[in-house]
PDB file of C-alpha atoms in Angstrom:
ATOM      1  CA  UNK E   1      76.005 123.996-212.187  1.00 50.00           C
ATOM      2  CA  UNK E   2      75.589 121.408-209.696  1.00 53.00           C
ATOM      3  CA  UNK E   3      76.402 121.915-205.909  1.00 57.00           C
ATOM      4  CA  UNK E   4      79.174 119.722-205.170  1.00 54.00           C
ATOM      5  CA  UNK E   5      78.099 119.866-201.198  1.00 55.00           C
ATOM      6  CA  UNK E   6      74.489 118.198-203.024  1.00 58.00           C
ATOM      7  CA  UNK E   7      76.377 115.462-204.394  1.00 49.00           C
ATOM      8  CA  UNK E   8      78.476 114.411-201.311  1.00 52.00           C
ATOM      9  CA  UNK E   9      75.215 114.759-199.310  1.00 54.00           C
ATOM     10  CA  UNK E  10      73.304 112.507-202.043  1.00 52.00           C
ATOM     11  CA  UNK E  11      75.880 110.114-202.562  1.00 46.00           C
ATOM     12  CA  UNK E  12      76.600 110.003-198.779  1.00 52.00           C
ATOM     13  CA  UNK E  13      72.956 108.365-197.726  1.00 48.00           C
ATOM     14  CA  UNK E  14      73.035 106.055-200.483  1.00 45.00           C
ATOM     15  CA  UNK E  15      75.586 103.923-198.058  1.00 42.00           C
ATOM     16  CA  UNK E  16      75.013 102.813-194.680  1.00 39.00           C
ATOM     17  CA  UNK E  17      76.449 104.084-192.285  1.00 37.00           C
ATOM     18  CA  UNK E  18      78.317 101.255-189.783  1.00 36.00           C
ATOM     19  CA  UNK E  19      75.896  98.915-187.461  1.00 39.00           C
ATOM     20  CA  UNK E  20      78.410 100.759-184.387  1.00 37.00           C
ATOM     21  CA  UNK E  21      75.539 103.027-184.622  1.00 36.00           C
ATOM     22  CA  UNK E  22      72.814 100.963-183.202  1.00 39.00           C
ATOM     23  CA  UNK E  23      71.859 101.513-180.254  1.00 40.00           C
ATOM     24  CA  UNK E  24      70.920 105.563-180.558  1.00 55.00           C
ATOM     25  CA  UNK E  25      68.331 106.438-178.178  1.00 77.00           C
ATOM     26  CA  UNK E  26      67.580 109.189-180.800  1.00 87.00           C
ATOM     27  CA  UNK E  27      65.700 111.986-179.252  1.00 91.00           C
ATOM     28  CA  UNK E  28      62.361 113.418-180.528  1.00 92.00           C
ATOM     29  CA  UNK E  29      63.528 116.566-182.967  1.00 93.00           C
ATOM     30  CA  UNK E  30      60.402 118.475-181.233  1.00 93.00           C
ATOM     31  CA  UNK E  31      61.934 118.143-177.544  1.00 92.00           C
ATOM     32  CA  UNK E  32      65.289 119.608-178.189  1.00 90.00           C
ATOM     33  CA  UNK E  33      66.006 122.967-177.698  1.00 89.00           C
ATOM     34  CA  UNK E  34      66.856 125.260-180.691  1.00 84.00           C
ATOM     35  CA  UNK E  35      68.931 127.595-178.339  1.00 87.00           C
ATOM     36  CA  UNK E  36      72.335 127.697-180.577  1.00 89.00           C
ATOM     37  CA  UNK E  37      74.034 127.238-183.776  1.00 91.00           C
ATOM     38  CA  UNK E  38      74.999 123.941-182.622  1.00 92.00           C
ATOM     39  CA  UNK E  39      71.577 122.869-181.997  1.00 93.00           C
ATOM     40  CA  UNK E  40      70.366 124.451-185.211  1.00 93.00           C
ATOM     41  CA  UNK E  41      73.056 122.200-187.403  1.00 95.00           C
ATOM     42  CA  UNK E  42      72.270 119.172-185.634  1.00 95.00           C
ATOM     43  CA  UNK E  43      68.577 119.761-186.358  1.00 95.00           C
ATOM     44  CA  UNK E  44      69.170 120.293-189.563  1.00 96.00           C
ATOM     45  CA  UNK E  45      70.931 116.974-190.474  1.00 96.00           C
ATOM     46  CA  UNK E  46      68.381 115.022-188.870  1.00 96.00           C
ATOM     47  CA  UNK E  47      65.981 117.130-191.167  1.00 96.00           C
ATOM     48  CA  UNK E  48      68.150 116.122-194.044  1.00 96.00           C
ATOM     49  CA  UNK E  49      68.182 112.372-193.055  1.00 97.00           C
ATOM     50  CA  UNK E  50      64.654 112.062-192.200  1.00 97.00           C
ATOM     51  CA  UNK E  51      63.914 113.822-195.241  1.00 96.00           C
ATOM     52  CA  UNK E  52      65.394 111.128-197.523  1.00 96.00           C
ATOM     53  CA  UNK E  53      64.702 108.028-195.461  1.00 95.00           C
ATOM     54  CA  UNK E  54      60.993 109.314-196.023  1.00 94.00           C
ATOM     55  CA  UNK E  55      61.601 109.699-199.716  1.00 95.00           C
ATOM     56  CA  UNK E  56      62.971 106.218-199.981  1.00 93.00           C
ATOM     57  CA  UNK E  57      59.827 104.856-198.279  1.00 90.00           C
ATOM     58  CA  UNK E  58      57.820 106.752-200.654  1.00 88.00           C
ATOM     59  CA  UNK E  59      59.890 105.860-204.086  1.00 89.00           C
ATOM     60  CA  UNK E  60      57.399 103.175-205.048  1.00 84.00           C
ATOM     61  CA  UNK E  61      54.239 104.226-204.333  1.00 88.00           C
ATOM     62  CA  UNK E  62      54.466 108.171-204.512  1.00 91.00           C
ATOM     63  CA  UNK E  63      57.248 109.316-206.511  1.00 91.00           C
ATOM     64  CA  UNK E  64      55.932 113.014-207.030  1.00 92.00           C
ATOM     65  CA  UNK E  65      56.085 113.181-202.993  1.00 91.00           C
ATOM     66  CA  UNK E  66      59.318 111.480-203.062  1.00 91.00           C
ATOM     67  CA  UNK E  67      60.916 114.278-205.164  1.00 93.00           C
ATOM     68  CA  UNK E  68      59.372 116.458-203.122  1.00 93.00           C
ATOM     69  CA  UNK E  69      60.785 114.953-199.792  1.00 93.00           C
ATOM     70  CA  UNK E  70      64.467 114.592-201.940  1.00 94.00           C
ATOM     71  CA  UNK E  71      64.417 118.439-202.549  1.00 95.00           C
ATOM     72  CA  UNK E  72      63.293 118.944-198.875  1.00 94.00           C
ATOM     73  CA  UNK E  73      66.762 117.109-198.000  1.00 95.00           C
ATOM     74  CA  UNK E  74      69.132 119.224-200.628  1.00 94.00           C
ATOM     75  CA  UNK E  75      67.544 122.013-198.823  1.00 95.00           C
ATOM     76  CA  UNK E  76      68.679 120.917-195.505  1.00 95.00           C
ATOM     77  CA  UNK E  77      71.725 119.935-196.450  1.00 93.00           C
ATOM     78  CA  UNK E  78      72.765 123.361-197.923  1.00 94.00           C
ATOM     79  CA  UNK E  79      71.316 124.965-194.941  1.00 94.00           C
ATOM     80  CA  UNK E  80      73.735 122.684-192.778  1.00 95.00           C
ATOM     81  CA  UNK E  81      76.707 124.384-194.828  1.00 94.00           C
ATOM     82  CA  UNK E  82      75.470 127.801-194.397  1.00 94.00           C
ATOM     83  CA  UNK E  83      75.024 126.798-190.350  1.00 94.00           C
ATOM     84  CA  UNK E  84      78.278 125.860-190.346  1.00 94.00           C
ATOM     85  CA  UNK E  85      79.493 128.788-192.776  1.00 94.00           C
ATOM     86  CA  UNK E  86      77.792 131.434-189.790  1.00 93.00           C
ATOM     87  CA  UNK E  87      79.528 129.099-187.376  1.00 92.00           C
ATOM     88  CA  UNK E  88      82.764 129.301-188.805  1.00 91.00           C
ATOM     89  CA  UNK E  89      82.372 133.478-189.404  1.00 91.00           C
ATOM     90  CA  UNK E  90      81.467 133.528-185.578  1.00 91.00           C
ATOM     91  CA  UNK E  91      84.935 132.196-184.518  1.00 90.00           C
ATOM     92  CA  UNK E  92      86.556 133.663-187.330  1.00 90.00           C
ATOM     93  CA  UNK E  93      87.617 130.314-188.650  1.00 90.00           C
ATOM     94  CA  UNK E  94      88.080 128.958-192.183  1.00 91.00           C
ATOM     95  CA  UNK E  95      85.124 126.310-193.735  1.00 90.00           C
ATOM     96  CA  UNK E  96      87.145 123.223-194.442  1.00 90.00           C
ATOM     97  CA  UNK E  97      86.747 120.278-196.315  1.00 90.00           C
ATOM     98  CA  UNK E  98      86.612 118.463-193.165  1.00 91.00           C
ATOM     99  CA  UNK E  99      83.692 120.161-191.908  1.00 89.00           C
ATOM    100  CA  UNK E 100      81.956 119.194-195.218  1.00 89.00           C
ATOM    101  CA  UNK E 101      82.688 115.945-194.597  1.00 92.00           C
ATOM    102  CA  UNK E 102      81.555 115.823-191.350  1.00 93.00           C
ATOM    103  CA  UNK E 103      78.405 117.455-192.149  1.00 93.00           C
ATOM    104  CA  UNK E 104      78.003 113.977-194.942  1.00 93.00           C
ATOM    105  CA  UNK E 105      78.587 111.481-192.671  1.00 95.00           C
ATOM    106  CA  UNK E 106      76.663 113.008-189.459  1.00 96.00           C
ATOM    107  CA  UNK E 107      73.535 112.772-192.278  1.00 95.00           C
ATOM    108  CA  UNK E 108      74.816 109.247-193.548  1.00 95.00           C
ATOM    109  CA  UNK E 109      74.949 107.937-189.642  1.00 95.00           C
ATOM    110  CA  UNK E 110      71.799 109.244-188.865  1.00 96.00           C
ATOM    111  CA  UNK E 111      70.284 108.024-192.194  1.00 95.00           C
ATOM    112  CA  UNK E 112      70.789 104.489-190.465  1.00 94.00           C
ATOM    113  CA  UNK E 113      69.220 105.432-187.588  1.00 94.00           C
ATOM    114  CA  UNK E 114      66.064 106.320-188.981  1.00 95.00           C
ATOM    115  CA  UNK E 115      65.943 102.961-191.447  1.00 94.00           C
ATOM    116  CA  UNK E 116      66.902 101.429-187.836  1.00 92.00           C
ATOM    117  CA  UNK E 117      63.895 102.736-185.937  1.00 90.00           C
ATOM    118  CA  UNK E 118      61.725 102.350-189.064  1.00 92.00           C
ATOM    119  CA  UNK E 119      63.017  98.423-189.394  1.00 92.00           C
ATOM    120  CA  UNK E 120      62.767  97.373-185.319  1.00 91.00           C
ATOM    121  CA  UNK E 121      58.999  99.152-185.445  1.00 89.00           C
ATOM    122  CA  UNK E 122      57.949  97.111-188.258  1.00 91.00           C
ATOM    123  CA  UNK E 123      59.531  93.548-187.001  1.00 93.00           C
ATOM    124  CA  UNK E 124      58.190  95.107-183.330  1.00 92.00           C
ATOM    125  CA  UNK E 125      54.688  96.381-184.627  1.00 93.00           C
ATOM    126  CA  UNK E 126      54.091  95.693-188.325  1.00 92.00           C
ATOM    127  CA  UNK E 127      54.211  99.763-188.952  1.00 91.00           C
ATOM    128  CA  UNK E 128      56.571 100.692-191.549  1.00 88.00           C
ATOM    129  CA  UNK E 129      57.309 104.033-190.178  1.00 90.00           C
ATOM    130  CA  UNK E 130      57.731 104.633-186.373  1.00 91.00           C
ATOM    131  CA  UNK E 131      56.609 107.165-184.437  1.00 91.00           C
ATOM    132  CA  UNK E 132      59.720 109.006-183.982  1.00 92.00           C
ATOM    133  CA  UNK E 133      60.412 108.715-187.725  1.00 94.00           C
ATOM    134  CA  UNK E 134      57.111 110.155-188.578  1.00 94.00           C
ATOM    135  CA  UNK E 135      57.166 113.019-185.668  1.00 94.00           C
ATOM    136  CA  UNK E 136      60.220 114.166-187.376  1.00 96.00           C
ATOM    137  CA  UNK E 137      59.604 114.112-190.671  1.00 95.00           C
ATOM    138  CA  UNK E 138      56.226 116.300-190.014  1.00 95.00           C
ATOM    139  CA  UNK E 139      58.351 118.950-188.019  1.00 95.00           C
ATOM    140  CA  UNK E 140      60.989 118.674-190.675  1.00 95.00           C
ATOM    141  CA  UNK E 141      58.042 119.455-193.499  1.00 94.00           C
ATOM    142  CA  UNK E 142      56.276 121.989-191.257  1.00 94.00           C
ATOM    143  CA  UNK E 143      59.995 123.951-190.620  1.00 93.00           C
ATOM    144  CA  UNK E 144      60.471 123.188-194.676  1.00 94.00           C
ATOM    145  CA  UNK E 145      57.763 125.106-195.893  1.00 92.00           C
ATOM    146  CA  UNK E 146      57.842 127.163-193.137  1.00 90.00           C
ATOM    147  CA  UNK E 147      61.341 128.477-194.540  1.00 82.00           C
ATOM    148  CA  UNK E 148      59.828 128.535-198.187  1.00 74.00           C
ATOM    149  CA  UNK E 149      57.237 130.983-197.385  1.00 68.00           C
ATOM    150  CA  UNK E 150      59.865 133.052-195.049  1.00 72.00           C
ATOM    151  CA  UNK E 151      62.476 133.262-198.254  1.00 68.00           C
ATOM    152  CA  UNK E 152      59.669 134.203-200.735  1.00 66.00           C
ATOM    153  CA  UNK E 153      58.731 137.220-198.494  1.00 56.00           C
TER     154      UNK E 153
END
């Protein structure tokens, strides 16, 4: 049976999020501290979003490391609901659709971003993926597979 959490996430980054969004000054996933639950779900989007703009980038020329990189974002995106599930069972409070939702479009928003980033560093530089872009993705893999071998022991 198919998550329906998947599916929101999936058809979320499909759309872009709203050009409001522009100017981010998005911060280098490996310089923020990983100190809370709060920090932990926010890393985990960007994980998610990073993981698909990646996949995107990788459609045409790589597609067996663009499934990869799309499973790498389902798994992010469920462990954003189970972030916010231990959030939620920390102040005794109900999951609701609305924190679904916001988990979707935090991943959507910072889907645009990335492509943002990835788009000024290639009119900027003629590189298709920034350095930002690519620093996160690589933590995102390493923390990925990291988790893989952690669940199989």
């Amino acid at each position: 049976m198919t998550n329906p959490f998947r599916v929101a996430v999936a058809l979320g980054t499909l759309f872009l999020a709203s050009p409001a969004f522009a100017n981010d000054g998005l911060v280098p996933l490996n310089q923020l501290p990983m100190n809370d639950l709060d920090n932990l779900l926010y890393m985990v989007k960007r994980c998610g979003a990073v993981s698909f703009v990646m996949a995107t980038k990788f459609r045409e020329h790589d597609e067996d490391m663009s499934n990869r990189l799309l499973k790498q974002r389902d798994h992010f995106s469920d462990k954003a609901f189970q972030v916010v599930v231990a959030m939620s069972n920390n102040t005794g409070k109900e999951v609701k659709t609305e924190d679904i939702n916001l988990i979707v479009e935090d991943i959507v928003k910072l889907v645009y971003l990335y492509r943002r980033h990835m788009e000024d560093s290639y009119i900027k530089s003629g590189k298709m993926i920034d350095n930002l872009t690519m620093s996160d993705s690589q933590l995102c893999i390493s923390a990925y597979e990291s988790d893989l071998v952690s669940s199989k022991n």
